[in-house]
Steps between C-alpha positions, in 0.01 A plus 500: 500500500623846411613722786365792291148359459214755515157359578151631430156341518496378137863503388867491599790701358858369501822582311613285209863548610559538875867586450401816309158611626530856365567401138286186469126483440275386784231249399140555610348155557128433548474288818208279396620409148875541572520675161731795433258784427746788473822657618647799681838657418699788643589757235660836457719701733469407866524795737479520877141431598376401151522187287326515160344172387281347228218249538355281226194274547328262261185657363260279698648621830494874434246740658424266790 
């Protein structure tokens, strides 16, 4: 189990590469189906107090 695992009611988020968590994508996995439904990645210039990121979700999981 990932030491960087984030849990929510319907999904978990964990890095694809624990040795480089800032540069790797983090998979969003639907708990019930265990299917990867999206990803999160850190992007852009990181400054004190801010970390820009992107989120992508499969169409069926958006606006929920």
